[in-house]
Coordinates of C-alpha atoms and ligand atoms in Angstrom, one line a residue:
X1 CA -3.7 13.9 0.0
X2 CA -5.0 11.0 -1.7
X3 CA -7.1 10.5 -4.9
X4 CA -9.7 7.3 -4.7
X5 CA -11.8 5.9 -7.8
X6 CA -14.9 4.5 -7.9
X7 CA -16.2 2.7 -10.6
X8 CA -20.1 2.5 -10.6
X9 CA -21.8 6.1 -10.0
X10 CA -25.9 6.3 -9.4
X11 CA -26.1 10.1 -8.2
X12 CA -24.9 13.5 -8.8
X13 CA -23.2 16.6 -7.3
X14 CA -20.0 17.5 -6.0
X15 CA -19.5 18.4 -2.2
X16 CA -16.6 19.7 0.2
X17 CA -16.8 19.1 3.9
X18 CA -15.7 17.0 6.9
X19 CA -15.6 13.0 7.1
X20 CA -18.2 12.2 9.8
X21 CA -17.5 8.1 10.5
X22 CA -20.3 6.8 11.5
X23 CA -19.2 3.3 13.0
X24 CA -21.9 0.9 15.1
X25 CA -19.4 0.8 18.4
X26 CA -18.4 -2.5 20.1
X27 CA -21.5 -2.4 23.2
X28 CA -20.5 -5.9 24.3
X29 CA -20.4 -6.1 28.1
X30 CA -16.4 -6.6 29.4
X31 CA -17.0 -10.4 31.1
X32 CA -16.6 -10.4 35.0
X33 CA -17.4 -11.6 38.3
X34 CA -16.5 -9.1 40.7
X35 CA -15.7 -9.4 44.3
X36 CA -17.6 -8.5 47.8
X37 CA -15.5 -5.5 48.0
X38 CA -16.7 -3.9 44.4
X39 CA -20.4 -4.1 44.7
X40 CA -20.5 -1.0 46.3
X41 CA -18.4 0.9 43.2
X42 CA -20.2 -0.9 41.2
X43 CA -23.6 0.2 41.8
X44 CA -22.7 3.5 41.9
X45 CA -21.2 3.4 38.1
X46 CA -24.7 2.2 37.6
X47 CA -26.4 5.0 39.4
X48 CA -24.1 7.8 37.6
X49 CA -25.2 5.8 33.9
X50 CA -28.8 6.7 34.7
X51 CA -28.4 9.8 35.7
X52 CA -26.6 10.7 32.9
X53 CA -28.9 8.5 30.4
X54 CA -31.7 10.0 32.1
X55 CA -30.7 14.1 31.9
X56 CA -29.8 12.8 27.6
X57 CA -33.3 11.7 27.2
X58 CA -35.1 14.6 28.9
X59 CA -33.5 16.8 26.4
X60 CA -34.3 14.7 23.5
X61 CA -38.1 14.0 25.4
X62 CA -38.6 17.6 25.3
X63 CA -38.7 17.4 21.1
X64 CA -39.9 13.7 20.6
X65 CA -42.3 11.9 22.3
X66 CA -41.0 8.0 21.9
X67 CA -38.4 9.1 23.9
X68 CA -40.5 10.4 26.6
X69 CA -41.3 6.8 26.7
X70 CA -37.7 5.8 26.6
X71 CA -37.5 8.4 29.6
X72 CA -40.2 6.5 31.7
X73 CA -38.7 2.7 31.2
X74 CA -34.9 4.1 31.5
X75 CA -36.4 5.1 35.4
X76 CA -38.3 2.4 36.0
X77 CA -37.4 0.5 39.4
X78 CA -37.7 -2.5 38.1
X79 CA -34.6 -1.9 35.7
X80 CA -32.5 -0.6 38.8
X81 CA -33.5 -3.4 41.0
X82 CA -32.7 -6.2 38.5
X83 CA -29.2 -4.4 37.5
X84 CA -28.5 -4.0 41.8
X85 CA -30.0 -7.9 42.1
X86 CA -27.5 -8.7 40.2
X87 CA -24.2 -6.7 40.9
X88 CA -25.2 -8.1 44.7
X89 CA -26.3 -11.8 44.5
X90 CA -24.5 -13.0 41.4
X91 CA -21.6 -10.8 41.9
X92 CA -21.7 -9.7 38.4
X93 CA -20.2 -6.2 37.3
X94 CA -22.0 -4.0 35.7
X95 CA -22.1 -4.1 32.3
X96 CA -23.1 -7.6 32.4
X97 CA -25.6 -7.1 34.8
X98 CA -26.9 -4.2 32.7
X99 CA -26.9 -6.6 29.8
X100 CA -28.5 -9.6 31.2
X101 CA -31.0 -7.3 32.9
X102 CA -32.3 -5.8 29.8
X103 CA -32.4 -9.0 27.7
X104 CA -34.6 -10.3 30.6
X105 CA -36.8 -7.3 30.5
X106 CA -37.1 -7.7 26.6
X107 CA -37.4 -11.2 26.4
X108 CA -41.1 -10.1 29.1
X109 CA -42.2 -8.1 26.3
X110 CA -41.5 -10.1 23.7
X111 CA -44.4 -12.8 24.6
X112 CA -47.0 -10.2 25.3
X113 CA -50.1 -10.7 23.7
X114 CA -51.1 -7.0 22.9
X115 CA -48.9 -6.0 19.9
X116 CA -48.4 -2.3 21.1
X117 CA -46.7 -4.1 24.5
X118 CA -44.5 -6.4 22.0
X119 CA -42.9 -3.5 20.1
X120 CA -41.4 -2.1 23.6
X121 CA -39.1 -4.6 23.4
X122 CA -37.0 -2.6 20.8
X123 CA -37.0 0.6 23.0
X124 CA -36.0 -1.9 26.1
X125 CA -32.7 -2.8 23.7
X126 CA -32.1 0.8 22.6
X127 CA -32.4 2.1 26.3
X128 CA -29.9 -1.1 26.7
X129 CA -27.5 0.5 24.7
X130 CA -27.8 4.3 25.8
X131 CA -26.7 2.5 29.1
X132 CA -24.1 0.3 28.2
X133 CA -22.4 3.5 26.0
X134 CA -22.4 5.7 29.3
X135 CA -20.7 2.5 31.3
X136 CA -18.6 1.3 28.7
X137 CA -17.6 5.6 28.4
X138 CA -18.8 5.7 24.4
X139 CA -20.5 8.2 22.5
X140 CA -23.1 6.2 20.4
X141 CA -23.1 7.9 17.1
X142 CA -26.0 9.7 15.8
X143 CA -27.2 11.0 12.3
X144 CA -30.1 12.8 13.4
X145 CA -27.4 15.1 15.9
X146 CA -24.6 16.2 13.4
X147 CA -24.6 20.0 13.7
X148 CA -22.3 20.9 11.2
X149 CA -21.5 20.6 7.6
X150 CA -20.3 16.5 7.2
X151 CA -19.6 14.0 4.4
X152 CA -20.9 11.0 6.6
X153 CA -18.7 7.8 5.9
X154 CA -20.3 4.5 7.0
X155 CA -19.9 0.6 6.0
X156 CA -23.5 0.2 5.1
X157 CA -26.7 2.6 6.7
X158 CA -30.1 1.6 6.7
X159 CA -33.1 3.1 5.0
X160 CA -33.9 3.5 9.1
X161 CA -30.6 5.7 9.3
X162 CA -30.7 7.3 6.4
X163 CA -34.2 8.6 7.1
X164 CA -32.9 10.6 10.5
X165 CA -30.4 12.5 8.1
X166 CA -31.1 16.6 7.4
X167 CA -29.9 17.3 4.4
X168 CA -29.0 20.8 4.8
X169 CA -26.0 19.6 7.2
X170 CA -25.1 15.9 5.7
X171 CA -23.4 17.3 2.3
X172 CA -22.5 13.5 0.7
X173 CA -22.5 10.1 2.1
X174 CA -19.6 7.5 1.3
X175 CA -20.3 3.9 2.2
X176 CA -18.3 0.9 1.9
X177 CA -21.2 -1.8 1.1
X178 CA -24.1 -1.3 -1.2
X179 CA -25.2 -1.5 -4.6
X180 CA -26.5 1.7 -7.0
X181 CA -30.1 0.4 -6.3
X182 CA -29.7 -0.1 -2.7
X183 CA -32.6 1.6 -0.5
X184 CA -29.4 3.9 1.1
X185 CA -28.6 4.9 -2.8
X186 CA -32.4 5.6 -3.5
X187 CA -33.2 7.7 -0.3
X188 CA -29.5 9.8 -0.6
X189 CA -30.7 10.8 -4.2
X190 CA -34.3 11.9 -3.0
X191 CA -32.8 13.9 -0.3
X192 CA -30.5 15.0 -2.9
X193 CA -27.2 14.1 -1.5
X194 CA -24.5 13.4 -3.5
X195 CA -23.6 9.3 -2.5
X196 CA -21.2 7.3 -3.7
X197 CA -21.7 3.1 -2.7
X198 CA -19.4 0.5 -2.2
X199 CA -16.2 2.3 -2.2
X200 CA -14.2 -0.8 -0.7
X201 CA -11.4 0.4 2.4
X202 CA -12.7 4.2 2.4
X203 CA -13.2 3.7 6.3
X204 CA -9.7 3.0 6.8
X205 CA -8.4 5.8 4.7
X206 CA -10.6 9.3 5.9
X207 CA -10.1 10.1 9.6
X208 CA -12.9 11.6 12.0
X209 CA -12.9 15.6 10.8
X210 CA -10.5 15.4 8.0
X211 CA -11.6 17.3 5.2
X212 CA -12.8 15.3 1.7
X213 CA -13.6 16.0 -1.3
X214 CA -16.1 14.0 -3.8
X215 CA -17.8 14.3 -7.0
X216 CA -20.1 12.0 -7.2
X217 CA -20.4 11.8 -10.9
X218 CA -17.4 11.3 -11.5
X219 CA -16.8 9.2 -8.7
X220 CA -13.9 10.1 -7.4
X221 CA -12.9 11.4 -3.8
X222 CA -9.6 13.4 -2.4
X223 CA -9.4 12.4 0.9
X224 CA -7.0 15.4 3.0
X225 CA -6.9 18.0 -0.8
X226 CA -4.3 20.5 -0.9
X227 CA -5.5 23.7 -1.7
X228 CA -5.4 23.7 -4.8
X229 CA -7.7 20.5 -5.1
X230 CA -10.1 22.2 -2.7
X231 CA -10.1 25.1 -4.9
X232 CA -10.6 23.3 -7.9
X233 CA -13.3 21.0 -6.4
X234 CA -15.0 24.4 -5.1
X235 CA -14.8 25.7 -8.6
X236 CA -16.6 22.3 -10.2
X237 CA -19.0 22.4 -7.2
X238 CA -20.0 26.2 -9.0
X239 CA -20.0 24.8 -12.2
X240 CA -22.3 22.2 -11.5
X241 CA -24.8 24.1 -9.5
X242 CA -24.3 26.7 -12.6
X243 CA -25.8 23.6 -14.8
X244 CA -28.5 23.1 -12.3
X245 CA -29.6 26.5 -13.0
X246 CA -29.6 26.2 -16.8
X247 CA -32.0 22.6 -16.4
X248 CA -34.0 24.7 -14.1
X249 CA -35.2 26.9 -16.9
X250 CA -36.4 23.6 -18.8
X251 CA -38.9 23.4 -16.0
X252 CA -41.8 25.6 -17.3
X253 CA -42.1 23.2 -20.4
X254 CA -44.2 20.0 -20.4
X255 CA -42.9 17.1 -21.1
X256 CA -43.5 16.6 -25.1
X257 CA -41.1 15.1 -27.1
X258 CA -40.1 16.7 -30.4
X259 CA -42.4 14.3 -32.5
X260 CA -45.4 15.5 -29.7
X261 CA -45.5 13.0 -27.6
X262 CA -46.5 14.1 -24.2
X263 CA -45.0 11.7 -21.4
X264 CA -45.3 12.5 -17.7
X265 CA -42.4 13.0 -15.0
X266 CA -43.0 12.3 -11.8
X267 CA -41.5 11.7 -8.4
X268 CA -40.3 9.1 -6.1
X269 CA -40.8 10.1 -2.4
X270 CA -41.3 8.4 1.1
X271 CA -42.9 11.4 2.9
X272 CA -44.9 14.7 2.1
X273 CA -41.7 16.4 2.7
X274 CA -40.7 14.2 -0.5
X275 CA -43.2 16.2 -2.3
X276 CA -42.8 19.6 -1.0
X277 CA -38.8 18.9 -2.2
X278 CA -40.7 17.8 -5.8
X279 CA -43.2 20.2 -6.6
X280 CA -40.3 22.7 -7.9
X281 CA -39.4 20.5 -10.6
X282 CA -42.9 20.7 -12.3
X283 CA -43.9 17.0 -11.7
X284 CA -46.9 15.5 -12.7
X285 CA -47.7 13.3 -9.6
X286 CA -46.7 11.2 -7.6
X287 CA -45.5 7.8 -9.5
X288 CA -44.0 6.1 -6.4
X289 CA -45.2 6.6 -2.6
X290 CA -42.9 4.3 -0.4
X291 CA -45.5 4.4 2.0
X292 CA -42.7 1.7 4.2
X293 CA -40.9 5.1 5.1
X294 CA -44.0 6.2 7.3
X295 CA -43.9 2.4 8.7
X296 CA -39.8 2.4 9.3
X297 CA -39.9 6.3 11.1
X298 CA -42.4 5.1 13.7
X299 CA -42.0 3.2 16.9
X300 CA -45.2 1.0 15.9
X301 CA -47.2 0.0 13.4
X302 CA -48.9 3.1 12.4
X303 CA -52.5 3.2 13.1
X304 CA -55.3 3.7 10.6
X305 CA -55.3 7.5 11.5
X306 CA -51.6 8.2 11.7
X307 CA -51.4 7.0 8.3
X308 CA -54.8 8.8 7.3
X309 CA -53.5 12.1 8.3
X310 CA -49.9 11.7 6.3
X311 CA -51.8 10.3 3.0
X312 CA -54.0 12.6 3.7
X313 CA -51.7 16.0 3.2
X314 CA -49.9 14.0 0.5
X315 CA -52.7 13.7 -1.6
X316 CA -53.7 17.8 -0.4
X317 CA -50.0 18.7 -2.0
X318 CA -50.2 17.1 -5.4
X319 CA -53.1 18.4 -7.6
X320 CA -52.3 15.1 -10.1
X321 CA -51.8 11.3 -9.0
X322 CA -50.9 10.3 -6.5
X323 CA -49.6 6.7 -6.3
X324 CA -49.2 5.2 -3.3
X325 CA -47.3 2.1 -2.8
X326 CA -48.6 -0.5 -0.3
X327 CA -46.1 -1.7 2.5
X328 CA -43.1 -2.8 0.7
X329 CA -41.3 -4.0 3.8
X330 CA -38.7 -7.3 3.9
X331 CA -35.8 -7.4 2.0
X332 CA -33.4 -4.7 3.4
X333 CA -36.0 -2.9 4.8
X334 CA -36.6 -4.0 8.6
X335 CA -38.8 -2.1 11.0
X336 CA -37.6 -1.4 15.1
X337 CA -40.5 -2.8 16.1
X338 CA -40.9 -6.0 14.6
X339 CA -38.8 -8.7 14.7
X340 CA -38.5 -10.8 11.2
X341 CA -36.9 -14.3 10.9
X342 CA -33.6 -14.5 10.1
X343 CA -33.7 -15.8 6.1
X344 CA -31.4 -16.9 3.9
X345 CA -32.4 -15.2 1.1
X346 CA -34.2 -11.9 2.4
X347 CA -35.0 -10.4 -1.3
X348 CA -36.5 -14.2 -2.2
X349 CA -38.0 -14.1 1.4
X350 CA -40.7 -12.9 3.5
X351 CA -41.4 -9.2 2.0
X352 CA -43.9 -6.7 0.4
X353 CA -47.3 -8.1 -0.7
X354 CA -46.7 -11.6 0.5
X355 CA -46.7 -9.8 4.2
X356 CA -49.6 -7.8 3.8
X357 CA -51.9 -10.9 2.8
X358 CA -50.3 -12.7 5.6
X359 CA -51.3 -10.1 8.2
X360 CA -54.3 -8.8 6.7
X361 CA -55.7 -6.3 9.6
X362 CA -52.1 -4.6 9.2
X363 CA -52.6 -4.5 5.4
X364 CA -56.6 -3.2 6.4
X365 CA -55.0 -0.5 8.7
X366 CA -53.6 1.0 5.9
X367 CA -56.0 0.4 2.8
X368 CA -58.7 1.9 4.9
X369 CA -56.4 5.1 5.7
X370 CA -55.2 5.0 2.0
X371 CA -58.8 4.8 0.9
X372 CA -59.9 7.5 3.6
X373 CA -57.0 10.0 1.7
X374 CA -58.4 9.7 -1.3
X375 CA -61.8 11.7 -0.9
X376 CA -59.4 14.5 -0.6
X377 CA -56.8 14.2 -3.9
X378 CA -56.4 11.9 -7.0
X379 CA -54.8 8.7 -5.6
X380 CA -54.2 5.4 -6.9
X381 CA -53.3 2.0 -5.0
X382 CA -49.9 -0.2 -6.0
X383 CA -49.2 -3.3 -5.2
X384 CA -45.6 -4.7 -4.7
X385 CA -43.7 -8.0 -5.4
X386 CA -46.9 -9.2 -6.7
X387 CA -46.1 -12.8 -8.5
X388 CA -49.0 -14.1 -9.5
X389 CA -52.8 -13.3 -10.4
X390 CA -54.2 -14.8 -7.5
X391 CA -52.2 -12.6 -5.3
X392 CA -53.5 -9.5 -7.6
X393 CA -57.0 -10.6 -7.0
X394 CA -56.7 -11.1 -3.5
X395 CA -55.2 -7.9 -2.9
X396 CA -58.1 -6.2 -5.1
X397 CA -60.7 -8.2 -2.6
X398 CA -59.3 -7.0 0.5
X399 CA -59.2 -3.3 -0.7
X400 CA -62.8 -3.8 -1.6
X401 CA -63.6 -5.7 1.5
X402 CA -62.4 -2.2 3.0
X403 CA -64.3 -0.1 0.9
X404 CA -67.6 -1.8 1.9
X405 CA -66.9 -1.3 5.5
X406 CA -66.3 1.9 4.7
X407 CA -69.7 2.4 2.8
X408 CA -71.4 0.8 5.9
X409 CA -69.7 3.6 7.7
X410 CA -70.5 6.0 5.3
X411 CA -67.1 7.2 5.3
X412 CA -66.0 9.0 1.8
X413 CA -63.5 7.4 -0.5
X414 CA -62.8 7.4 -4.1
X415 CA -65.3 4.7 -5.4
X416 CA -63.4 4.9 -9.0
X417 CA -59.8 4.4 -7.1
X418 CA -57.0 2.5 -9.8
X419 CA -55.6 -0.6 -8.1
X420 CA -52.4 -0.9 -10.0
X421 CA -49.1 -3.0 -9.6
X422 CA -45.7 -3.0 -10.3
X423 CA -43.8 -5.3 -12.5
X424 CA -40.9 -6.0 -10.4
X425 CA -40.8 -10.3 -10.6
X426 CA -40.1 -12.6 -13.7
X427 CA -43.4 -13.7 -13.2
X428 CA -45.0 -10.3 -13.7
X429 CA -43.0 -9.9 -17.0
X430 CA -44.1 -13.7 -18.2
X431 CA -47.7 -13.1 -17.1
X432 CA -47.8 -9.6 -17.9
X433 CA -50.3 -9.9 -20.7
X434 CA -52.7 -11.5 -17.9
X435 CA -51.8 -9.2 -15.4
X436 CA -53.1 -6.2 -17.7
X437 CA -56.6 -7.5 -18.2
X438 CA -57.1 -7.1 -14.2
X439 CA -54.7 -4.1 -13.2
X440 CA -55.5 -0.6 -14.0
X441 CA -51.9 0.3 -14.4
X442 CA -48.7 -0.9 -14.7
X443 CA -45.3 0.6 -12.7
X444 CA -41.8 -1.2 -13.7
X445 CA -39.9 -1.6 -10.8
X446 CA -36.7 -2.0 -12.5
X447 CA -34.1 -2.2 -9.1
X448 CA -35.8 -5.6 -8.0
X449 CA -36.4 -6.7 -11.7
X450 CA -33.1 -6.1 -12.5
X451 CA -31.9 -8.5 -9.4
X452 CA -34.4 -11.0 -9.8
X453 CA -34.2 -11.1 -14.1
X454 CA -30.1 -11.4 -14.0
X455 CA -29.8 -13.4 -10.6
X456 CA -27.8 -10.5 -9.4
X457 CA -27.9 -9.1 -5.8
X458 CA -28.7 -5.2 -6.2
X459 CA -26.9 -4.4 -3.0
X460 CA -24.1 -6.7 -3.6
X461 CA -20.7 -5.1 -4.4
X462 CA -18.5 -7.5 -5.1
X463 CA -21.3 -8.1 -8.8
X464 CA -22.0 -4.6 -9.0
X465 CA -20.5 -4.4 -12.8
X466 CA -22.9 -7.3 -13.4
X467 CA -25.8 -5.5 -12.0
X468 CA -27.5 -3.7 -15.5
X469 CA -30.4 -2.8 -16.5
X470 CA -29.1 -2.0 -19.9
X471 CA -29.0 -5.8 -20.1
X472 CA -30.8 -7.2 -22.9
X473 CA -32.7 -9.6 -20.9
X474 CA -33.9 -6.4 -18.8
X475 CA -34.9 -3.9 -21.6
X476 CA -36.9 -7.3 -23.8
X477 CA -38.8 -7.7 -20.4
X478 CA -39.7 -3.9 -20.1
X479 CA -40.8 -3.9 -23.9
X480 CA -42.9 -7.1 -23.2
X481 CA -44.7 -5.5 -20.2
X482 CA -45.2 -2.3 -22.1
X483 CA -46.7 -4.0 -24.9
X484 CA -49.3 -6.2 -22.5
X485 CA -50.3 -2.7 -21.2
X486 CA -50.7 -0.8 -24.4
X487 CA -52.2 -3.9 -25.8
X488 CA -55.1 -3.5 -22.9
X489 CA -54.9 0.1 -23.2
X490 CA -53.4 1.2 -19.5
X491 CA -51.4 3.5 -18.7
X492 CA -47.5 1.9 -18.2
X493 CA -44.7 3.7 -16.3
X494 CA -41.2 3.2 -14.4
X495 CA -40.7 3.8 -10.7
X496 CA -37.1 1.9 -10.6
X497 CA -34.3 4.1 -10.7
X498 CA -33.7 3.6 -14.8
X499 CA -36.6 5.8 -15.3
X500 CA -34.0 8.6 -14.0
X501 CA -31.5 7.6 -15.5
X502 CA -31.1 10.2 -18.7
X503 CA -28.9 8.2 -20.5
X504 CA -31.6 5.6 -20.7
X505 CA -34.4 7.7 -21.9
X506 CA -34.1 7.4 -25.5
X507 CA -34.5 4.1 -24.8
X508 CA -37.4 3.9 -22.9
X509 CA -38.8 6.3 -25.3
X510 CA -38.4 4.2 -28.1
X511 CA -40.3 1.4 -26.4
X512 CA -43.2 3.6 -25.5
X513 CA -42.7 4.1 -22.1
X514 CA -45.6 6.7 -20.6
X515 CA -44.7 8.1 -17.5
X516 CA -41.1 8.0 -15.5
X517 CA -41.4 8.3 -12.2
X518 CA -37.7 9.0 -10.3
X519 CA -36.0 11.0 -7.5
X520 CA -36.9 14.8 -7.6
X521 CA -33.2 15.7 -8.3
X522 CA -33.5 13.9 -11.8
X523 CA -36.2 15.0 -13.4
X524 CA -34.7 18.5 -15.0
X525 CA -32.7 15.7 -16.8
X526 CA -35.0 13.7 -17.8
X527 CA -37.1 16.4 -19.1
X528 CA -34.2 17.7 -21.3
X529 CA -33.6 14.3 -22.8
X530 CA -37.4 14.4 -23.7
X531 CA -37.4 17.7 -25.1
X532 CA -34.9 16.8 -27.1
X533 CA -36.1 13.4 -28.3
X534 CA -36.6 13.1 -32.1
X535 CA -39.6 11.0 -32.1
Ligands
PEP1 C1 -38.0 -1.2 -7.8 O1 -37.8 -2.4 -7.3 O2 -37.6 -0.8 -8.9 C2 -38.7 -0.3 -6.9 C3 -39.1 0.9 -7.4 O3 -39.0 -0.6 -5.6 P1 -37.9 -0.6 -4.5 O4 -36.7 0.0 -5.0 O5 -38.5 0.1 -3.3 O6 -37.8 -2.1 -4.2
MG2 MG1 -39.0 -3.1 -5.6

């Protein structure tokens, strides 16, 4: 047994399972030339690799339809010829011929023209690596299959991991990289999983299976408990649900403080599942749509009516706003199907609004769909990242650019629709008395204003104690962009993570904050702090 401590906590609950490890295996191809004599053996490890790749992906085919597509290329002649071409000619084994092989084939659709035809070259790789795990005699690890109850245990994962998690089976997540505000943190705590981030050598220390403890308030995990810690942590984990229960009962009351100040909670949430999860809590919209979720689950770009139809039934399950976030993609969040530079700086980089105006049919695609949506619900338009006014106004033109079209069509939309932004940028905070006279509301994104107002990396470890939003620099720039938007008389609320943060609500009371907008499992604490707020 062994007791480990971790410092910084963003997320609640307490969970008992087993350590799932969830390690990226080595898939490089063992070198070698082989002679005349192994050709023979070695085309026939190939042809037992696509069998066996091939019977994986009917089963998965059966449920999913991109890898019905995986299905077709994995068969495709071409593939077996070039692998067999060559295993004969150029007397390579197999694994490099399987590698070499694929990069080729990638490398064709990587200079397509058509878009759609460009994309394959992702599902060319992946199908590359389903291979090279059967040669190589690997199971490739995979969220989306655990089957029973697990405390996964990872160095970093993705938003494009985390998204393939269910919930009901992945009890708590441990990683060793990653900040409080890292996309991993902020999707765990929607999906309500306890997480704890950054906990340095915990890979080394939990075996595959061995049980774990972890309370992720407390931060602290017993790797291999005795019994009496496992009763002890199963006691706590009844406690705490107990506690859940009490802050359930807050949930019938809206949110007024005791002076009478009515404030609205709402949710952060990727999906329309995000909302179902929500709507228990009593929200009052929607204050954060990542719509990048929709963008990073796909195999493509999604087209105008993919995205219609998931806006669509979003704005059908929330009877109040819903605000929904225009592609906030760069940073740490990368997409299968599209390859982005390598940057130095990707959080100072190519991201969020600057790529929409840069590929303005993509960021028409999905004003058009979000515009579409919102003849059927209340919803209102935010742009990320935004920096300066001319990017505002730009971003203003285009949606109306779409609404015209749309007119032309005579397709409904909301002709009243808010176009709103979020404060995110030491620009927005500086400017923020210009940026009210043009936006309708105001949204503090305090994860990336946090980074970009103290110079501090959110998903960065090794500064994590420096990472604060408590910070007076921080909480000066949230009363300054408050009072711009009171002073213009619209609406200002918080999507970043402080707005769930019930320690902070006082605060944020104080400086006049009018809606908080957070992961569902916060708000019955947010609402208690507001209840009980004096003023
Ligand atoms: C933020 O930066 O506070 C925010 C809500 O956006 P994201 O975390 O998606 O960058
Ligand atoms: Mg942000």
């Amino acid at each position: 047994m062994e007791k480990i401590s971790v410092e910084k906590t963003a997320s609640r609950g307490i969970a008992v399972a087993k350590v799932y490890k969830y390690l990226e295996p080595d898939l490089s191809p063992s070198a070698g030339i082989i002679a005349d004599s192994e050709t023979e053996t070695e085309i026939q490890k190939f042809a037992q690799a696509k069998a066996d790749v091939t019977k994986e992906l009917e089963a998965l085919a059966a449920e999913n339809e991109i890898f019905a597509a995986h299905l077709e290329i994995a068969g495709d002649f071409a593939l077996q010829d070039g692998v067999e071409a060559k295993i004969k000619d150029d007397h390579k084994n197999v694994q490099l011929a399987m590698q070499n092989t694929v990069e080729e084939f990638a490398a064709l659709f990587e200079v397509m023209e058509d878009e759609y035809m460009r994309e394959r070259a992702a599902d060319v790789r992946d199908i590359g690596k389903r291979f090279m795990a059967k040669l190589k005699g690997i199971t490739l690890p995979d969220l989306g299959g655990i089957q029973e109850e697990t405390i996964v245990v990872a160095r970093d994962l993705f938003p494009s991991d985390t998204v393939k998690i269910n919930p009901q089976l992945v009890k708590g997540i441990l990683t060793e990289e990653g900040g409080v505000t890292s996309h991993v943190s902020i999707l765990a705590k929607s999906m309500n999983i306890p997480i704890l981030v950054g906990v340095t050598g915990i890979l080394a220390k939990l075996e595959d299976g061995m049980p774990v403890c972890m309370d992720a308030g407390k931060g602290v995990i017993v790797a291999d408990p005795d019994d009496a810690t496992l009763a002890e942590y199963e006691a706590a984990k009844e406690a705490y649900e107990k506690e859940c229960e009490r802050l359930k009962s807050l949930r019938g009351k809206p949110a007024v403080t005791k002076g009478g100040k009515r404030v609205y909670l709402c949710a952060n949430v990727g999906n329309a599942e995000g909302i179902r999860n929500a709507l228990p809590m009593n929200i009052d919209g929607v204050g954060l749509f990542r719509s990048e979720f929709l963008y990073m689950e796909n195999t493509h770009f999604p087209t105008e009516e993919e995205q219609f139809e998931v806006y669509k039934e979003a704005a059908q399950l929330i009877p109040q706003e819903l605000t929904i976030r225009t592609l906030d993609i760069g940073g740490d969040k990368s997409l299968s199907y599209f390859e982005f530079e390598q940057e130095e700086n990707p959080f100072l980089g190519w991201r969020a609004i600057r790529i929409s105006l840069d590929m303005k049919d993509m960021f028409k695609t999905q004003l058009r769909a979000i515009l579409r949506a919102s003849a059927f619900g209340h919803i209102r338009i935010m742009f990320p990242m935004i920096i300066s006014l001319e990017e505002l106004r730009q971003a203003k033109e285009i949606t109306k650019e779409c609404m015209a079209e749309l007119a032309a069509e005579q397709v409904e939309y909301d002709k009243n629709i808010e176009m709103g932004m979020m404060m995110e940028t030491p620009a927005s905070v500086l400017l923020a008395e210009e940026f009210a006279k043009e936006a309708d509301f105001f949204s503090i994104g305090t994860n990336d204003l946090t980074q970009y107002l103290l110079a501090v990396d959110r998903g960065n470890k090794k500064i994590a104690d420096r990472y604060d939003y408590f910070h007076p620099a921080v909480l000066k720039g949230i009363e300054q962009i408050i009072r711009a938007g009171h002073k213009e008389g619209i609406k200002v609320g918080m999507c970043g993570e402080m707005a769930g943060d019930a320690k902070a609500v006082p605060k944020l009371l104080e400086l006049g904050l009018d809606e908080f907008s957070m992961s569902a499992g916060s708000v019955d604490y947010v609402r208690e702090q507001v209840l009980e707020f004096p003023g």
